[in-house]
Structure formats: structure tokens, C-alpha cells
Amino acid sequence: MVDMGKSGNGFDFDPDDRPGSYHRAEIPKRQWVVAVSVAIPAMAAVASVRSILTLPQEVFWITASSVFLMASLAAIVFCWMIGIESIESAKYFAERFGG
């Protein structure tokens, strides 16, 4: 069954349809989602740095790895910001709807 009250990223369509206890129970789940979503681009960033430092160093591979590193860092920041917002909204709704 599809949960129409929440999208995949933690956005709550109708937060007042559920009690505060539901939102409180969502906090650890959302924390895990943030951890996983940040870990994946973090591993890509580590691989990029390793590629940059690997010998023999060639300009093409250093440039390509640097581009991937910047993209990975941007993805880390984006996932972190969206995830923290999702966690904070769950905390807010848990307090607001008392549960």
C-alpha cells in the first residue's frame, strides 16, 4: 500500500492527518535516510580524492576527478540540507500535534 501522506524525501503532504507519535517515530527513520544519502556521495568524494592522489598523475584524470569531487561535495551538501529539513519538520510536527 502506498503512503500518500508522505513523499519519498520526507515531505509531509498533510501532517495534521497523523498524530504527533507518528511524526516522533519518523525521526529515526529520517536520520537513517540522511546518513545513507550522505554516505553514498561521500564515498564518491573519497574515490575522487584517491584518484587525484594516485600515481602516475595525469592532467586529464586529475581534472576529471576534480569535477567529480565537486559534484560529490555538492550532492553531500544538498542531501544534508534536505535531510536536516525533513528531520526538523518531523520534530516540529511531533511537538505541534502532541504525541
Short mmCIF file of C-alpha atoms in Angstrom, two decimals:
data_model
loop_
_atom_site.label_atom_id
_atom_site.label_comp_id
_atom_site.label_asym_id
_atom_site.label_seq_id
_atom_site.Cartn_x
_atom_site.Cartn_y
_atom_site.Cartn_z
CA MET A 1 0.00 0.00 0.00
CA VAL A 2 1.33 3.43 -0.92
CA ASP A 3 1.54 6.05 1.84
CA MET A 4 0.01 9.15 0.27
CA GLY A 5 0.77 11.26 3.35
CA LYS A 6 4.47 11.50 2.67
CA SER A 7 6.68 11.59 -0.38
CA GLY A 8 9.98 9.75 -0.66
CA ASN A 9 12.06 12.65 0.61
CA GLY A 10 10.18 13.13 3.88
CA PHE A 11 7.91 15.94 2.74
CA ASP A 12 4.60 15.72 4.60
CA PHE A 13 1.57 16.50 2.45
CA ASP A 14 -0.98 16.56 5.29
CA PRO A 15 0.91 16.48 8.59
CA ASP A 16 -2.23 17.06 10.65
CA ASP A 17 -3.71 13.75 9.43
CA ARG A 18 -1.38 11.87 11.75
CA PRO A 19 -0.75 12.16 15.50
CA GLY A 20 2.46 13.51 16.98
CA SER A 21 3.55 9.98 17.91
CA TYR A 22 3.72 9.10 14.20
CA HIS A 23 5.98 12.06 13.49
CA ARG A 24 8.14 11.22 16.51
CA ALA A 25 8.54 7.66 15.20
CA GLU A 26 9.57 9.06 11.81
CA ILE A 27 12.60 10.92 13.21
CA PRO A 28 14.97 7.89 13.49
CA LYS A 29 13.89 6.67 10.04
CA ARG A 30 14.66 10.04 8.53
CA GLN A 31 18.01 10.15 10.30
CA TRP A 32 18.94 6.83 8.68
CA VAL A 33 17.85 8.11 5.29
CA VAL A 34 20.08 11.17 5.73
CA ALA A 35 23.01 9.01 6.79
CA VAL A 36 22.70 6.75 3.76
CA SER A 37 22.04 9.58 1.32
CA VAL A 38 25.13 11.44 2.53
CA ALA A 39 27.30 8.32 2.69
CA ILE A 40 26.92 7.49 -1.00
CA PRO A 41 28.27 10.81 -2.38
CA ALA A 42 30.86 10.81 0.43
CA MET A 43 32.22 7.52 -0.88
CA ALA A 44 32.35 9.04 -4.36
CA ALA A 45 34.27 12.01 -2.95
CA VAL A 46 36.77 9.69 -1.27
CA ALA A 47 37.23 7.78 -4.54
CA SER A 48 37.80 11.07 -6.38
CA VAL A 49 40.44 12.20 -3.90
CA ARG A 50 42.13 8.80 -4.13
CA SER A 51 42.13 9.11 -7.92
CA ILE A 52 43.67 12.58 -7.73
CA LEU A 53 46.46 11.36 -5.47
CA THR A 54 47.20 8.14 -7.39
CA LEU A 55 50.44 7.92 -9.33
CA PRO A 56 51.10 8.45 -12.18
CA GLN A 57 49.30 11.75 -12.12
CA GLU A 58 47.91 12.84 -15.47
CA VAL A 59 46.21 16.16 -16.12
CA PHE A 60 43.12 14.59 -17.69
CA TRP A 61 42.44 12.25 -14.76
CA ILE A 62 43.14 14.92 -12.16
CA THR A 63 40.72 17.27 -13.93
CA ALA A 64 38.03 14.61 -14.31
CA SER A 65 38.41 13.54 -10.68
CA SER A 66 38.22 17.15 -9.53
CA VAL A 67 34.96 17.65 -11.42
CA PHE A 68 33.52 14.51 -9.82
CA LEU A 69 34.78 15.65 -6.43
CA MET A 70 32.96 18.99 -6.77
CA ALA A 71 29.79 17.22 -7.88
CA SER A 72 30.06 14.82 -4.94
CA LEU A 73 30.54 17.66 -2.47
CA ALA A 74 27.52 19.46 -3.91
CA ALA A 75 25.45 16.28 -3.54
CA ILE A 76 26.60 15.88 0.07
CA VAL A 77 25.55 19.43 0.93
CA PHE A 78 22.22 19.07 -0.90
CA CYS A 79 21.35 15.75 0.77
CA TRP A 80 22.39 17.10 4.17
CA MET A 81 20.26 20.24 3.84
CA ILE A 82 17.17 18.38 2.61
CA GLY A 83 17.59 15.69 5.25
CA ILE A 84 18.02 18.10 8.14
CA GLU A 85 14.95 20.00 6.98
CA SER A 86 12.97 16.74 6.92
CA ILE A 87 14.11 15.80 10.43
CA GLU A 88 13.33 19.27 11.78
CA SER A 89 9.84 19.20 10.25
CA ALA A 90 9.17 15.81 11.87
CA LYS A 91 10.30 17.23 15.24
CA TYR A 92 8.11 20.29 14.76
CA PHE A 93 5.03 18.23 13.86
CA ALA A 94 5.67 15.82 16.76
CA GLU A 95 5.63 18.76 19.18
CA ARG A 96 2.76 20.58 17.48
CA PHE A 97 0.41 17.62 17.30
CA GLY A 98 1.45 16.34 20.74
CA GLY A 99 2.32 12.76 20.81
#
